[in-house]
Coordinates of C-alpha atoms and ligand atoms in Angstrom, one line a residue:
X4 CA 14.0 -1.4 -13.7
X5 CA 11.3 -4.0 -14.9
X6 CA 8.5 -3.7 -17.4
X7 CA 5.8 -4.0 -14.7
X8 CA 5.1 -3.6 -11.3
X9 CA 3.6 -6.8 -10.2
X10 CA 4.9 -7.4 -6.4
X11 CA 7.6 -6.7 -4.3
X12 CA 8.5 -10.1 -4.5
X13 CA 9.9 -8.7 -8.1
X14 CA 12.1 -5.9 -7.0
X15 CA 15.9 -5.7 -6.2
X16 CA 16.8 -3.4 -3.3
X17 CA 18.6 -1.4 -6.2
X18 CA 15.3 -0.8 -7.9
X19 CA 13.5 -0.1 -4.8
X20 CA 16.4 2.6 -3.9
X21 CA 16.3 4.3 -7.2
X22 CA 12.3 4.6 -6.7
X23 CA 13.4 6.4 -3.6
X24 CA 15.3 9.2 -5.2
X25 CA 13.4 9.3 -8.2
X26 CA 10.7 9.8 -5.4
X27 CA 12.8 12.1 -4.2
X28 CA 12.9 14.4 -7.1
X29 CA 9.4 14.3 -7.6
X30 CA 8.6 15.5 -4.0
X31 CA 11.0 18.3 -5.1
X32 CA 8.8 19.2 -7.2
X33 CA 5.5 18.5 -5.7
X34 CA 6.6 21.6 -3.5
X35 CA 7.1 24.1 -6.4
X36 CA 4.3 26.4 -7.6
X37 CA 3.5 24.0 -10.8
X38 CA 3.6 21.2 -8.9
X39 CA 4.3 19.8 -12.5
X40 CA 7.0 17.8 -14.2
X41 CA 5.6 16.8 -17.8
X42 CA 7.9 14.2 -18.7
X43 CA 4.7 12.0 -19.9
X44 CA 3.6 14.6 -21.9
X45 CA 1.8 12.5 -25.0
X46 CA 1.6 9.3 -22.8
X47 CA -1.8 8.1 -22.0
X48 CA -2.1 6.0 -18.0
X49 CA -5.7 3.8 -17.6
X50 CA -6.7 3.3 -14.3
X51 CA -8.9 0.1 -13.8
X52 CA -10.3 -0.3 -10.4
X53 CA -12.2 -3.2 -9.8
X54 CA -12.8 -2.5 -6.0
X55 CA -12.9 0.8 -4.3
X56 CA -10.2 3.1 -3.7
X57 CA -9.5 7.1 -2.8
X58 CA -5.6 7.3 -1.6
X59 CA -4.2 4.7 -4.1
X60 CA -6.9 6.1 -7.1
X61 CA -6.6 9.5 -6.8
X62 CA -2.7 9.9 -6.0
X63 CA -2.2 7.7 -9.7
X64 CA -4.2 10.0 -11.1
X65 CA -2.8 13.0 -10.0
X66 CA 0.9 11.5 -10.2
X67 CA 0.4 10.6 -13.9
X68 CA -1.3 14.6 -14.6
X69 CA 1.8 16.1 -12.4
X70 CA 3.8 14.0 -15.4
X71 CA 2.2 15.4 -17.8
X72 CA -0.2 12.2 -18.8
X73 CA -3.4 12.1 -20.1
X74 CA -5.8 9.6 -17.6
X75 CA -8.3 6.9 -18.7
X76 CA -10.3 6.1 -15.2
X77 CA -12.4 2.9 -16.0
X78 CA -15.1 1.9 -13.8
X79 CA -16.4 -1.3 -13.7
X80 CA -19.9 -0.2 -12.5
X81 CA -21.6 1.1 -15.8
X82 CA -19.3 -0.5 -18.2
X83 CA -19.7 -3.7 -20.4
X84 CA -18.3 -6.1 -18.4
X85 CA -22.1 -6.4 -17.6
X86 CA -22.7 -7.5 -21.0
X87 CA -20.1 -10.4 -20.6
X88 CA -17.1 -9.2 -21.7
X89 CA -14.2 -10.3 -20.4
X90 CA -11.2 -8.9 -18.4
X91 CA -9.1 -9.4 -21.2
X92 CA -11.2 -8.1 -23.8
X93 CA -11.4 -5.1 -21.7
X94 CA -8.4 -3.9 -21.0
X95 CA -7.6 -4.8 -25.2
X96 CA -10.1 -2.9 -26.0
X97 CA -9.2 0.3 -23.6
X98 CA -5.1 -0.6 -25.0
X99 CA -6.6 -0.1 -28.7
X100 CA -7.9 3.4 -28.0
X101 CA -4.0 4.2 -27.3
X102 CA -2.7 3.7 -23.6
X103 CA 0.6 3.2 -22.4
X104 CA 0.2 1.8 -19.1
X105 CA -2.2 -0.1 -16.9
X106 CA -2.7 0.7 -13.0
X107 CA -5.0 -2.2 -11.7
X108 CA -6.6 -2.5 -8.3
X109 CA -8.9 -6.2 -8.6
X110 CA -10.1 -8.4 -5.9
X111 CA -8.7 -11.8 -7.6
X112 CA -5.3 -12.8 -6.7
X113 CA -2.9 -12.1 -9.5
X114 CA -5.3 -10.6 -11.9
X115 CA -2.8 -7.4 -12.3
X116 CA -0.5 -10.8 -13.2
X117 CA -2.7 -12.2 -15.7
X118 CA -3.1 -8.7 -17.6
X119 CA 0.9 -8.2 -17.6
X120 CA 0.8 -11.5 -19.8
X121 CA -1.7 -10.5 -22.1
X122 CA -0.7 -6.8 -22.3
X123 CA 2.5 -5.3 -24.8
X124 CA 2.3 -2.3 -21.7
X125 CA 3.7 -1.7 -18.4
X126 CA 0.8 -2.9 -15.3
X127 CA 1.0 -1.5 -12.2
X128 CA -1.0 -3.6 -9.5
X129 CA -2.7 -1.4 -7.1
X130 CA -3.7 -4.1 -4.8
X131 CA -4.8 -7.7 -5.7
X132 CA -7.3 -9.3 -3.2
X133 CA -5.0 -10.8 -0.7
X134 CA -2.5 -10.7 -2.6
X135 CA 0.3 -7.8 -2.9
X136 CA -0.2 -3.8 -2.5
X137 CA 3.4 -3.0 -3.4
X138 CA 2.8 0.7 -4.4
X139 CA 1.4 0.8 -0.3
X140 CA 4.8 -0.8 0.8
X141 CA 6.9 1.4 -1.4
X142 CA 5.2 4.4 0.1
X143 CA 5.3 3.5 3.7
X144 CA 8.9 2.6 3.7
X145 CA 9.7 6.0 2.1
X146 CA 7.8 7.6 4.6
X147 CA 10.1 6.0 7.1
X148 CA 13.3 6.7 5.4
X149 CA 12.0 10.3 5.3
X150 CA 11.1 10.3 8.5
X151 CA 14.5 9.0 10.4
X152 CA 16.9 9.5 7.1
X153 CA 17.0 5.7 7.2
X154 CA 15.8 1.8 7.1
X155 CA 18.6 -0.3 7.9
X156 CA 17.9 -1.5 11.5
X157 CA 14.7 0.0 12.5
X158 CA 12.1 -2.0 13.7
X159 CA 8.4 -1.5 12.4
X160 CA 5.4 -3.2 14.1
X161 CA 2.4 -4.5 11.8
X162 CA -0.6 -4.8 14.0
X163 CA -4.0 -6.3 13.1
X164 CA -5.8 -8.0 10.0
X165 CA -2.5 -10.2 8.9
X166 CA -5.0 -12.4 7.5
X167 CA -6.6 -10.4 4.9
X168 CA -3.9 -8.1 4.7
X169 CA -2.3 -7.2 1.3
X170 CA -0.2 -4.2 2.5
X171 CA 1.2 -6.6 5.6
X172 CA 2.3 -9.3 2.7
X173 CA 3.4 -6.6 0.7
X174 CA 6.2 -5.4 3.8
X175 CA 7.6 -8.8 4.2
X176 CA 8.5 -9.1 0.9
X177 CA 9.9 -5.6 1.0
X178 CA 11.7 -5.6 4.7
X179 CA 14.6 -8.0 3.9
X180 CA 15.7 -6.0 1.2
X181 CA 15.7 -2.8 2.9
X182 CA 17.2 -4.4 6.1
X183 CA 13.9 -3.3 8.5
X184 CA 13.1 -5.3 11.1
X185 CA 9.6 -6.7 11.3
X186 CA 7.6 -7.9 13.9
X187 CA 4.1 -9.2 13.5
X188 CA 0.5 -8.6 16.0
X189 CA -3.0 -9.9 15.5
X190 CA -5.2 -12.3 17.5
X191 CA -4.5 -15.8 16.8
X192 CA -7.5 -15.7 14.3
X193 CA -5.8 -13.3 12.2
X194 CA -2.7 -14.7 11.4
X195 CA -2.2 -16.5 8.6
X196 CA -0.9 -19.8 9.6
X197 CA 2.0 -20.5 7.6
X198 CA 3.2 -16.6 8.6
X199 CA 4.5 -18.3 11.8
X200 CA 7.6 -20.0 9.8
X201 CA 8.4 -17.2 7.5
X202 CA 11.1 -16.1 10.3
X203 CA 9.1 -12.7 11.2
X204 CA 8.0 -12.7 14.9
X205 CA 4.1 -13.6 16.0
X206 CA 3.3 -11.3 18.8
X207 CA -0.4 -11.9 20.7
X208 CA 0.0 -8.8 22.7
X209 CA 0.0 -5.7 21.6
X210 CA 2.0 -4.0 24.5
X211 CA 5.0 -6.6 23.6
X212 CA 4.7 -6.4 19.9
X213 CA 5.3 -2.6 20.3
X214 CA 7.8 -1.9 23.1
X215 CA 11.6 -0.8 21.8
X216 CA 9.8 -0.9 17.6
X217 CA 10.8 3.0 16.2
X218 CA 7.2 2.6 14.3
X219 CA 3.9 0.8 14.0
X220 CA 1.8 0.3 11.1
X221 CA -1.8 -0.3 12.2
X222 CA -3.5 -2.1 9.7
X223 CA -7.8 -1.7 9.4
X224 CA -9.7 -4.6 10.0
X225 CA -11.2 -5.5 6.9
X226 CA -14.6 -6.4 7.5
X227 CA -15.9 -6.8 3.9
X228 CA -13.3 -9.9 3.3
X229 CA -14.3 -12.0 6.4
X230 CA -17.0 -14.2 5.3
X231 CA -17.2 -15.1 9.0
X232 CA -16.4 -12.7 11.8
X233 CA -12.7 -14.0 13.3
X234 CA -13.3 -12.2 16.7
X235 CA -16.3 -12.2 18.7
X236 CA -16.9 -8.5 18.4
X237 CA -15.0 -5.5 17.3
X238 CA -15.6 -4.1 21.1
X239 CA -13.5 -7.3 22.3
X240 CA -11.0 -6.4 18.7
X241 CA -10.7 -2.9 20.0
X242 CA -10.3 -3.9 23.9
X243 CA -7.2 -6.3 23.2
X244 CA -5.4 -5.1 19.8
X245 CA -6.3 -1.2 19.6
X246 CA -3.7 1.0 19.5
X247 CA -3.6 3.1 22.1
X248 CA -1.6 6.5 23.7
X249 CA -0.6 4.8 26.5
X250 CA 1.4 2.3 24.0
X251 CA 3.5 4.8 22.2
X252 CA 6.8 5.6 23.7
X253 CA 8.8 9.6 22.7
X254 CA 10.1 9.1 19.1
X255 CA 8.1 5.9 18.2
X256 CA 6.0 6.7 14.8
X257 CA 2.5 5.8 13.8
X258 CA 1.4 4.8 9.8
X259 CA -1.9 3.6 8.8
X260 CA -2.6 2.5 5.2
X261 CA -5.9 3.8 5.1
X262 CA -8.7 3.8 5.2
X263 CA -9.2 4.0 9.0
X264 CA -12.5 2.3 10.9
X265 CA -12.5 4.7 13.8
X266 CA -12.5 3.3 17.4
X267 CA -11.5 0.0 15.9
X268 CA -8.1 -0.7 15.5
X269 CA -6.6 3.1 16.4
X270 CA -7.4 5.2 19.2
X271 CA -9.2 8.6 18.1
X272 CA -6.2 10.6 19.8
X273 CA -3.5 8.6 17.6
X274 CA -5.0 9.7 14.6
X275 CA -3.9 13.3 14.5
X276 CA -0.9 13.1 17.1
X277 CA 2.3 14.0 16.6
X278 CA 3.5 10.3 16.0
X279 CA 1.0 10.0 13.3
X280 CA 2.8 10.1 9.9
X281 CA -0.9 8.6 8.5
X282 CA -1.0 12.0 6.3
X283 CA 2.3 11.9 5.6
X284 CA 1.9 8.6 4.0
X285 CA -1.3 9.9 1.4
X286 CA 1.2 13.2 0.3
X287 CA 4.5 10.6 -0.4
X288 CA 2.0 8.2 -2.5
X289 CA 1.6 10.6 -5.1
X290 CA 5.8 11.7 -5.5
X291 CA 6.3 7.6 -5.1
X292 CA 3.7 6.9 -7.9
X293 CA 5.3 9.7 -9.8
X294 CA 8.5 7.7 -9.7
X295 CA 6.6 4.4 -10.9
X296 CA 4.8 5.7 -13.8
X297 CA 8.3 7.3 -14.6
X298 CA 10.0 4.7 -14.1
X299 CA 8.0 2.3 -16.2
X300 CA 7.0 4.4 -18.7
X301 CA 10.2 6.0 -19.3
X302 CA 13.3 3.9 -18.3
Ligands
CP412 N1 -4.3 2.4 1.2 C1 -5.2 2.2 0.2 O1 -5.0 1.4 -0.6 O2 -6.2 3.1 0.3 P1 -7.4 3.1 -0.8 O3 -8.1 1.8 -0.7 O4 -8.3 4.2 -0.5 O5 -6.8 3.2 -2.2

């Protein structure tokens, strides 16, 4: 296992599997009356969220007090980054009160990057701008193995906001080395132009992009990173690219990374179906963040 989790990118398909049962354990766990498994007892986790969060916040901060961890939560509202301190001088001066590892959620690319190589302790990036969500990928794809007991050959759907979408990088990097199939939907305006050579196919229609996949992940639109609207209106989004009922075939599964804009990109009736695995997805993040922190902080 490496020292940080950085990206996807950086992970063998041994490390992502032992993640799994180390997951696996943890969910174990999770179940029992404690709910607790102190193996971080004495360690110290700072969470540093530059941009808002609730599943990936929350379920690091419970993961690292079912460990046994004590939990810095930074906020950057309130703090003295508004008296000019840096990022750097930050995170030193959070490392000097005694903290073993770093979760970081920041809206510059690579800024969980540029802290790994300033910092003697394990970072965890929690999303970076457009960059990576790998912790996002990690627990959607162990939702899936949970779900059908494998990965190799199933087919998974990404629909909607390629273009601003970490999680959606996040899976390509991850797919190949599980052996899952992706395919790829958004209006024309939302896909990232070079994604069209990256081998992964570009579907324009939602019914095609879906028929024969065993599961979808429905990505939000992400309103508050398009500078300029890439559709004419979300009625027209919602009209051509929402996920519907009447697009789900028996057996296929639904995922969401949260959070959902309602009547955007998913059909009100999808969200609480029986395809839906959306809830599924919050409960696995914190046994999958369990098995990071663990695995970083211990191995
Ligand atoms: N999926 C996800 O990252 O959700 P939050 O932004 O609430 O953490």
């Amino acid at each position: 296992m490496m020292k940080h989790l950085l990206g996807i990118r950086d992970l063998t398909t041994a490390d992502i599997l032992q993640l799994y049962e180390l997951a696996d354990r943890f969910y174990e766990v999770l179940q029992q009356p404690t709910r607790k498994a102190p193996a971080l007892s004495g360690k110290t986790v700072a969470l540093l969220f530059f941009e808002s969060s609730t599943r990936t916040k929350l379920s690091f901060e419970l993961a690292a007090k079912r460990l046994g961890a004590d939990v810095l939560n930074f906020s950057a509202s309130g703090s003295s980054l508004s008296k000019g301190e840096t990022l750097l001088d930050t995170a030193l001066n959070i490392l000097a009160m005694g903290v073993d590892a770093f979760v970081v959620r920041h809206h510059g690319v690579g800024t969980a990057h540029f802290l790994a190589a300033h910092l003697p302790t394990p970072v965890i990036n929690a999303g970076d701008g457009t960059h990576e969500h790998p912790t996002q990928a990690l627990l959607d794809t162990y939702t899936l193995r949970k779900h059908f007991g494998y990965l190799e050959g199933l087919t998974l759907t990404i629909i909607g906001d390629l273009f601003h979408s970490r999680v959606a990088l996040s899976h390509l990097h991850i797919a190949p080395k599980l052996g899952l199939v992706v395919r790829l939907c958004a209006p024309p305006t939302l896909v990232p132009p070079l994604w069209y050579n990256l081998g992964f196919p570009v579907y324009h229609r939602v019914e095609d992009a879906i028929k024969g996949a065993n599961a979808l992940l429905v990505l939000r639109m992400q309103k508050e990173r398009q500078a300029h609207p890439p559709i004419a209106s979300w009625e027209e989004y919602a009209r051509f690219y929402q996920v519907r009922p009447e697009h789900l075939s028996e057996g296929q599964v639904l995922m969401h990374p949260g959070p959902i804009n309602w009547g955007v990109e998913l059909h009100p009736d999808l969200i609480r179906s029986g395809a839906s695995r959306i809830l599924d997805q919050v409960t696995h993040g914190v046994a999958i963040r369990m098995a990071i922190l663990y695995a970083l902080l211990l191995q």
